[in-house]
mmCIF file of C-alpha atoms and ligand atoms in Angstrom:
data_model
loop_
_atom_site.group_PDB
_atom_site.id
_atom_site.type_symbol
_atom_site.label_atom_id
_atom_site.label_comp_id
_atom_site.label_asym_id
_atom_site.label_seq_id
_atom_site.Cartn_x
_atom_site.Cartn_y
_atom_site.Cartn_z
ATOM 1 C CA UNK A 18 -3.446 18.270 0.780
ATOM 2 C CA UNK A 19 -2.397 18.603 -2.808
ATOM 3 C CA UNK A 20 -0.588 15.858 -4.690
ATOM 4 C CA UNK A 21 2.849 16.026 -6.346
ATOM 5 C CA UNK A 22 3.704 14.187 -9.551
ATOM 6 C CA UNK A 23 7.138 12.562 -9.999
ATOM 7 C CA UNK A 24 7.686 11.458 -13.600
ATOM 8 C CA UNK A 25 10.378 8.956 -14.673
ATOM 9 C CA UNK A 26 11.628 7.920 -18.098
ATOM 10 C CA UNK A 27 10.810 4.237 -17.717
ATOM 11 C CA UNK A 28 9.884 1.538 -15.218
ATOM 12 C CA UNK A 29 13.473 0.887 -14.145
ATOM 13 C CA UNK A 30 14.152 4.546 -13.386
ATOM 14 C CA UNK A 31 10.842 4.709 -11.507
ATOM 15 C CA UNK A 32 11.669 1.630 -9.406
ATOM 16 C CA UNK A 33 15.103 3.016 -8.531
ATOM 17 C CA UNK A 34 13.869 6.557 -7.871
ATOM 18 C CA UNK A 35 11.098 5.354 -5.606
ATOM 19 C CA UNK A 36 13.481 2.990 -3.782
ATOM 20 C CA UNK A 37 15.781 5.987 -3.166
ATOM 21 C CA UNK A 38 12.959 8.100 -1.695
ATOM 22 C CA UNK A 39 11.587 5.263 0.430
ATOM 23 C CA UNK A 40 14.940 4.124 1.789
ATOM 24 C CA UNK A 41 15.824 7.744 2.699
ATOM 25 C CA UNK A 42 12.541 8.058 4.622
ATOM 26 C CA UNK A 43 13.061 4.746 6.439
ATOM 27 C CA UNK A 44 16.651 5.694 7.310
ATOM 28 C CA UNK A 45 15.478 9.051 8.697
ATOM 29 C CA UNK A 46 12.866 7.303 10.885
ATOM 30 C CA UNK A 47 15.486 4.872 12.193
ATOM 31 C CA UNK A 48 17.771 7.812 12.947
ATOM 32 C CA UNK A 49 14.983 9.689 14.768
ATOM 33 C CA UNK A 50 13.207 6.853 16.594
ATOM 34 C CA UNK A 51 15.307 3.738 16.241
ATOM 35 C CA UNK A 52 12.566 2.055 14.187
ATOM 36 C CA UNK A 53 10.684 2.418 10.903
ATOM 37 C CA UNK A 54 7.518 1.010 9.321
ATOM 38 C CA UNK A 55 6.319 0.575 5.761
ATOM 39 C CA UNK A 56 3.045 -0.766 4.339
ATOM 40 C CA UNK A 57 3.151 -1.850 0.691
ATOM 41 C CA UNK A 58 0.613 -2.916 -1.932
ATOM 42 C CA UNK A 59 0.393 -5.995 -4.092
ATOM 43 C CA UNK A 60 -0.360 -6.163 -7.798
ATOM 44 C CA UNK A 61 2.008 -6.290 -10.737
ATOM 45 C CA UNK A 62 3.399 -2.732 -10.553
ATOM 46 C CA UNK A 63 5.570 -2.940 -7.405
ATOM 47 C CA UNK A 64 7.780 -5.936 -8.279
ATOM 48 C CA UNK A 65 10.764 -3.997 -9.724
ATOM 49 C CA UNK A 66 10.501 -1.412 -6.940
ATOM 50 C CA UNK A 67 10.516 -4.178 -4.302
ATOM 51 C CA UNK A 68 13.651 -5.681 -5.828
ATOM 52 C CA UNK A 69 15.390 -2.273 -5.945
ATOM 53 C CA UNK A 70 14.391 -1.470 -2.354
ATOM 54 C CA UNK A 71 15.594 -4.873 -1.099
ATOM 55 C CA UNK A 72 19.151 -3.874 -2.066
ATOM 56 C CA UNK A 73 19.238 -0.550 -0.267
ATOM 57 C CA UNK A 74 21.725 -0.344 2.597
ATOM 58 C CA UNK A 75 19.678 0.666 5.600
ATOM 59 C CA UNK A 76 19.420 -1.043 8.989
ATOM 60 C CA UNK A 77 16.647 -3.427 7.982
ATOM 61 C CA UNK A 78 16.665 -5.081 11.432
ATOM 62 C CA UNK A 79 14.830 -1.946 12.612
ATOM 63 C CA UNK A 80 12.206 -1.989 9.846
ATOM 64 C CA UNK A 81 8.713 -3.501 10.058
ATOM 65 C CA UNK A 82 7.148 -4.311 6.697
ATOM 66 C CA UNK A 83 3.436 -4.937 6.303
ATOM 67 C CA UNK A 84 0.735 -4.786 3.626
ATOM 68 C CA UNK A 85 -1.803 -2.114 2.781
ATOM 69 C CA UNK A 86 -4.175 -4.961 1.897
ATOM 70 C CA UNK A 87 -4.231 -8.704 1.381
ATOM 71 C CA UNK A 88 -6.305 -11.480 -0.092
ATOM 72 C CA UNK A 89 -7.679 -14.045 2.331
ATOM 73 C CA UNK A 90 -5.282 -16.735 1.125
ATOM 74 C CA UNK A 91 -2.193 -18.343 2.674
ATOM 75 C CA UNK A 92 1.261 -17.067 1.613
ATOM 76 C CA UNK A 93 1.934 -20.027 -0.692
ATOM 77 C CA UNK A 94 -1.079 -19.089 -2.856
ATOM 78 C CA UNK A 95 0.074 -17.295 -6.021
ATOM 79 C CA UNK A 96 -2.392 -14.441 -5.329
ATOM 80 C CA UNK A 97 -0.997 -13.737 -1.862
ATOM 81 C CA UNK A 98 0.559 -10.303 -1.395
ATOM 82 C CA UNK A 99 2.613 -11.778 1.445
ATOM 83 C CA UNK A 100 4.062 -14.278 -1.051
ATOM 84 C CA UNK A 101 4.862 -11.454 -3.506
ATOM 85 C CA UNK A 102 6.622 -9.403 -0.822
ATOM 86 C CA UNK A 103 8.504 -12.428 0.525
ATOM 87 C CA UNK A 104 9.814 -13.281 -2.941
ATOM 88 C CA UNK A 105 10.712 -9.744 -4.055
ATOM 89 C CA UNK A 106 11.186 -7.396 -1.093
ATOM 90 C CA UNK A 107 12.229 -9.560 1.876
ATOM 91 C CA UNK A 108 15.403 -10.546 0.036
ATOM 92 C CA UNK A 109 19.008 -9.317 -0.105
ATOM 93 C CA UNK A 110 19.602 -6.627 2.584
ATOM 94 C CA UNK A 111 15.875 -6.461 3.371
ATOM 95 C CA UNK A 112 15.806 -10.136 4.375
ATOM 96 C CA UNK A 113 16.626 -8.807 7.874
ATOM 97 C CA UNK A 114 13.336 -6.861 8.142
ATOM 98 C CA UNK A 115 10.411 -7.986 10.286
ATOM 99 C CA UNK A 116 7.251 -8.826 8.331
ATOM 100 C CA UNK A 117 3.782 -8.551 9.846
ATOM 101 C CA UNK A 118 1.134 -10.407 7.801
ATOM 102 C CA UNK A 119 -2.509 -9.429 7.505
ATOM 103 C CA UNK A 120 -3.632 -12.969 6.698
ATOM 104 C CA UNK A 121 -3.764 -15.329 9.648
ATOM 105 C CA UNK A 122 -5.069 -18.864 9.444
ATOM 106 C CA UNK A 123 -8.012 -17.835 11.608
ATOM 107 C CA UNK A 124 -11.471 -19.356 11.677
ATOM 108 C CA UNK A 125 -13.148 -16.431 9.921
ATOM 109 C CA UNK A 126 -12.159 -13.349 7.919
ATOM 110 C CA UNK A 127 -13.323 -11.198 10.850
ATOM 111 C CA UNK A 128 -10.982 -13.061 13.207
ATOM 112 C CA UNK A 129 -8.098 -12.550 10.765
ATOM 113 C CA UNK A 130 -8.866 -8.804 10.564
ATOM 114 C CA UNK A 131 -9.039 -8.495 14.358
ATOM 115 C CA UNK A 132 -5.732 -10.321 14.790
ATOM 116 C CA UNK A 133 -4.094 -8.131 12.153
ATOM 117 C CA UNK A 134 -5.461 -4.949 13.768
ATOM 118 C CA UNK A 135 -4.026 -5.988 17.138
ATOM 119 C CA UNK A 136 -0.568 -6.770 15.817
ATOM 120 C CA UNK A 137 -0.541 -3.491 13.850
ATOM 121 C CA UNK A 138 -1.489 -1.456 16.920
ATOM 122 C CA UNK A 139 1.739 -2.707 18.478
ATOM 123 C CA UNK A 140 3.957 -1.141 15.807
ATOM 124 C CA UNK A 141 2.547 2.351 16.364
ATOM 125 C CA UNK A 142 1.180 4.834 13.866
ATOM 126 C CA UNK A 143 1.308 6.650 11.567
ATOM 127 C CA UNK A 144 3.304 4.472 9.191
ATOM 128 C CA UNK A 145 6.557 6.055 8.047
ATOM 129 C CA UNK A 146 5.873 4.964 4.473
ATOM 130 C CA UNK A 147 2.715 3.806 2.673
ATOM 131 C CA UNK A 148 2.853 2.686 -0.970
ATOM 132 C CA UNK A 149 -0.528 2.570 -2.688
ATOM 133 C CA UNK A 150 -1.400 1.132 -6.086
ATOM 134 C CA UNK A 151 -4.451 1.904 -8.200
ATOM 135 C CA UNK A 152 -6.647 -0.352 -10.297
ATOM 136 C CA UNK A 153 -8.172 0.695 -13.616
ATOM 137 C CA UNK A 154 -11.542 0.862 -11.806
ATOM 138 C CA UNK A 155 -10.133 3.556 -9.491
ATOM 139 C CA UNK A 156 -9.686 1.313 -6.458
ATOM 140 C CA UNK A 157 -6.767 1.631 -4.096
ATOM 141 C CA UNK A 158 -5.862 -0.700 -1.219
ATOM 142 C CA UNK A 159 -9.040 -2.872 -1.133
ATOM 143 C CA UNK A 160 -11.301 0.173 -1.419
ATOM 144 C CA UNK A 161 -13.261 -1.219 -4.373
ATOM 145 C CA UNK A 162 -16.181 0.529 -6.064
ATOM 146 C CA UNK A 163 -19.230 -1.394 -4.812
ATOM 147 C CA UNK A 164 -17.215 -2.991 -1.991
ATOM 148 C CA UNK A 165 -19.323 -4.328 0.872
ATOM 149 C CA UNK A 166 -17.676 -2.061 3.448
ATOM 150 C CA UNK A 167 -16.372 0.723 1.210
ATOM 151 C CA UNK A 168 -18.230 3.482 3.052
ATOM 152 C CA UNK A 169 -16.786 2.414 6.385
ATOM 153 C CA UNK A 170 -13.295 1.851 4.941
ATOM 154 C CA UNK A 171 -12.951 5.400 3.575
ATOM 155 C CA UNK A 172 -14.813 7.178 6.374
ATOM 156 C CA UNK A 173 -12.191 9.262 8.220
ATOM 157 C CA UNK A 174 -14.077 8.546 11.465
ATOM 158 C CA UNK A 175 -13.473 4.794 11.153
ATOM 159 C CA UNK A 176 -10.563 4.008 13.464
ATOM 160 C CA UNK A 177 -7.174 2.758 12.373
ATOM 161 C CA UNK A 178 -7.100 -0.976 11.798
ATOM 162 C CA UNK A 179 -7.804 -3.768 9.332
ATOM 163 C CA UNK A 180 -11.295 -4.617 8.072
ATOM 164 C CA UNK A 181 -12.709 -7.180 5.677
ATOM 165 C CA UNK A 182 -13.968 -6.300 2.205
ATOM 166 C CA UNK A 183 -15.757 -8.156 -0.545
ATOM 167 C CA UNK A 184 -16.391 -6.860 -4.051
ATOM 168 C CA UNK A 185 -17.168 -8.073 -7.549
ATOM 169 C CA UNK A 186 -13.885 -8.279 -9.396
ATOM 170 C CA UNK A 187 -11.811 -8.517 -6.221
ATOM 171 C CA UNK A 188 -11.708 -12.309 -6.255
ATOM 172 C CA UNK A 189 -11.192 -13.511 -2.714
ATOM 173 C CA UNK A 190 -12.364 -11.771 0.438
ATOM 174 C CA UNK A 191 -9.881 -9.008 1.192
ATOM 175 C CA UNK A 192 -8.322 -7.622 4.346
ATOM 176 C CA UNK A 193 -7.523 -3.931 4.125
ATOM 177 C CA UNK A 194 -6.224 -1.144 6.290
ATOM 178 C CA UNK A 195 -8.778 1.622 6.654
ATOM 179 C CA UNK A 196 -8.316 5.089 5.139
ATOM 180 C CA UNK A 197 -7.476 6.548 8.561
ATOM 181 C CA UNK A 198 -4.613 4.039 8.981
ATOM 182 C CA UNK A 199 -2.921 5.082 5.753
ATOM 183 C CA UNK A 200 -3.686 8.728 4.954
ATOM 184 C CA UNK A 201 -1.237 10.324 7.379
ATOM 185 C CA UNK A 202 1.878 8.320 6.503
ATOM 186 C CA UNK A 203 5.196 10.175 6.725
ATOM 187 C CA UNK A 204 5.627 9.428 3.020
ATOM 188 C CA UNK A 205 2.377 8.635 1.193
ATOM 189 C CA UNK A 206 2.977 7.322 -2.327
ATOM 190 C CA UNK A 207 0.716 6.383 -5.222
ATOM 191 C CA UNK A 208 2.824 4.153 -7.485
ATOM 192 C CA UNK A 209 1.426 3.763 -11.010
ATOM 193 C CA UNK A 210 2.773 2.932 -14.445
ATOM 194 C CA UNK A 211 1.579 3.302 -18.015
ATOM 195 C CA UNK A 212 -0.628 5.649 -20.014
ATOM 196 C CA UNK A 213 -3.753 3.713 -19.049
ATOM 197 C CA UNK A 214 -3.232 4.433 -15.359
ATOM 198 C CA UNK A 215 -2.491 8.089 -16.165
ATOM 199 C CA UNK A 216 -5.884 8.321 -17.835
ATOM 200 C CA UNK A 217 -7.534 6.676 -14.826
ATOM 201 C CA UNK A 218 -5.798 9.213 -12.596
ATOM 202 C CA UNK A 219 -7.056 12.083 -14.766
ATOM 203 C CA UNK A 220 -10.611 10.746 -14.414
ATOM 204 C CA UNK A 221 -10.168 10.439 -10.655
ATOM 205 C CA UNK A 222 -8.939 14.028 -10.449
ATOM 206 C CA UNK A 223 -12.116 15.262 -12.142
ATOM 207 C CA UNK A 224 -15.230 15.978 -10.060
ATOM 208 C CA UNK A 225 -17.242 12.905 -9.129
ATOM 209 C CA UNK A 226 -18.277 10.560 -6.387
ATOM 210 C CA UNK A 227 -15.626 8.942 -4.174
ATOM 211 C CA UNK A 228 -17.671 5.726 -4.125
ATOM 212 C CA UNK A 229 -17.246 5.451 -7.919
ATOM 213 C CA UNK A 230 -13.461 5.895 -7.779
ATOM 214 C CA UNK A 231 -12.268 5.363 -4.192
ATOM 215 C CA UNK A 232 -8.732 6.621 -4.972
ATOM 216 C CA UNK A 233 -10.429 10.034 -4.808
ATOM 217 C CA UNK A 234 -10.517 9.717 -1.011
ATOM 218 C CA UNK A 235 -6.704 9.729 -0.982
ATOM 219 C CA UNK A 236 -6.371 12.384 -3.677
ATOM 220 C CA UNK A 237 -8.782 14.738 -1.950
ATOM 221 C CA UNK A 238 -8.638 14.081 1.749
ATOM 222 C CA UNK A 239 -5.294 12.583 2.788
ATOM 223 C CA UNK A 240 -3.624 14.821 5.367
ATOM 224 C CA UNK A 241 -0.195 13.861 3.991
ATOM 225 C CA UNK A 242 0.548 15.171 0.501
ATOM 226 C CA UNK A 243 0.106 12.295 -1.952
ATOM 227 C CA UNK A 244 3.333 11.680 -3.894
ATOM 228 C CA UNK A 245 2.425 10.226 -7.282
ATOM 229 C CA UNK A 246 5.257 8.223 -8.877
ATOM 230 C CA UNK A 247 4.671 7.458 -12.545
ATOM 231 C CA UNK A 248 6.492 6.229 -15.668
ATOM 232 C CA UNK A 249 5.044 5.463 -19.115
HETATM 233 O O1 LIG B 310 -3.814 -6.001 -5.763
HETATM 234 C C1 LIG B 310 -3.554 -5.535 -4.651
HETATM 235 O O2 LIG B 310 -3.000 -6.136 -3.777
HETATM 236 C C2 LIG B 310 -4.008 -4.173 -4.304
HETATM 237 O O3 LIG B 310 -5.168 -4.425 -3.650
HETATM 238 C C3 LIG B 310 -4.408 -3.257 -5.394
HETATM 239 O O4 LIG B 310 -4.897 -2.058 -4.843
HETATM 240 C C4 LIG B 310 -3.351 -2.962 -6.424
HETATM 241 O O5 LIG B 310 -2.421 -2.083 -5.891
HETATM 242 C C5 LIG B 310 -3.993 -2.391 -7.664
HETATM 243 O O6 LIG B 310 -4.985 -3.295 -8.093
HETATM 244 C C6 LIG B 310 -3.005 -2.168 -8.779
HETATM 245 O O7 LIG B 310 -2.592 -3.403 -9.282
HETATM 246 P P1 LIG B 310 -1.599 -3.502 -10.511
HETATM 247 O O8 LIG B 310 -0.284 -2.993 -10.045
HETATM 248 O O9 LIG B 310 -1.541 -4.997 -10.797
HETATM 249 O O10 LIG B 310 -2.187 -2.722 -11.620
#
């Protein structure tokens, strides 16, 4: 599927424009099925978007929020994506949403991934909305170049669910949804800001190995059209 590029004047306009598109998609899912789901990314980019989305007037009691990926740390750790989402998205109107964590205080990372996969299976798939970020190394979710389980994570034959990942530069062990869990979302978004990320995107769009820039898996093979939201 080909990608579409949505360009905004600045970060504020981007946050508001993306919150409009996402809340419309969630509202449509609630209208159609009585429930909606969204998986979001961590990092620095989504903060303003989370705050804008938290104020949108939809029936948040029917929305399940989860994470595309997470670090193996408890929510009170400053590097926790759960902590970021709790502080910025699960506020205002969106405080009524249900949040499903990927991190569980389990004995091992594998146990945490298995627990997360089970609780995710209960919400049903595909997700209505998936918001991806992208690192300057071309990673998305926790699909890191050189990641221990990168091949498995981006293999379309790997079933839906959460797996563990370790990589140089990733810091902690990660928990990440697999490619197959994310690529068919009702609304599949790549949310990036700045000229640097635009250059990374241009490199990713050029021919080359997916293992070198794993965002290529989404750009090339996602069955849902990738909606790229960008501002300088
Ligand atoms: O950090 C995370 O939780 C995500 O794993 C990661 O994929 C993130 O979306 C990118 O690294 C972009 O991060 P920035 O928005 O900070 O550039």
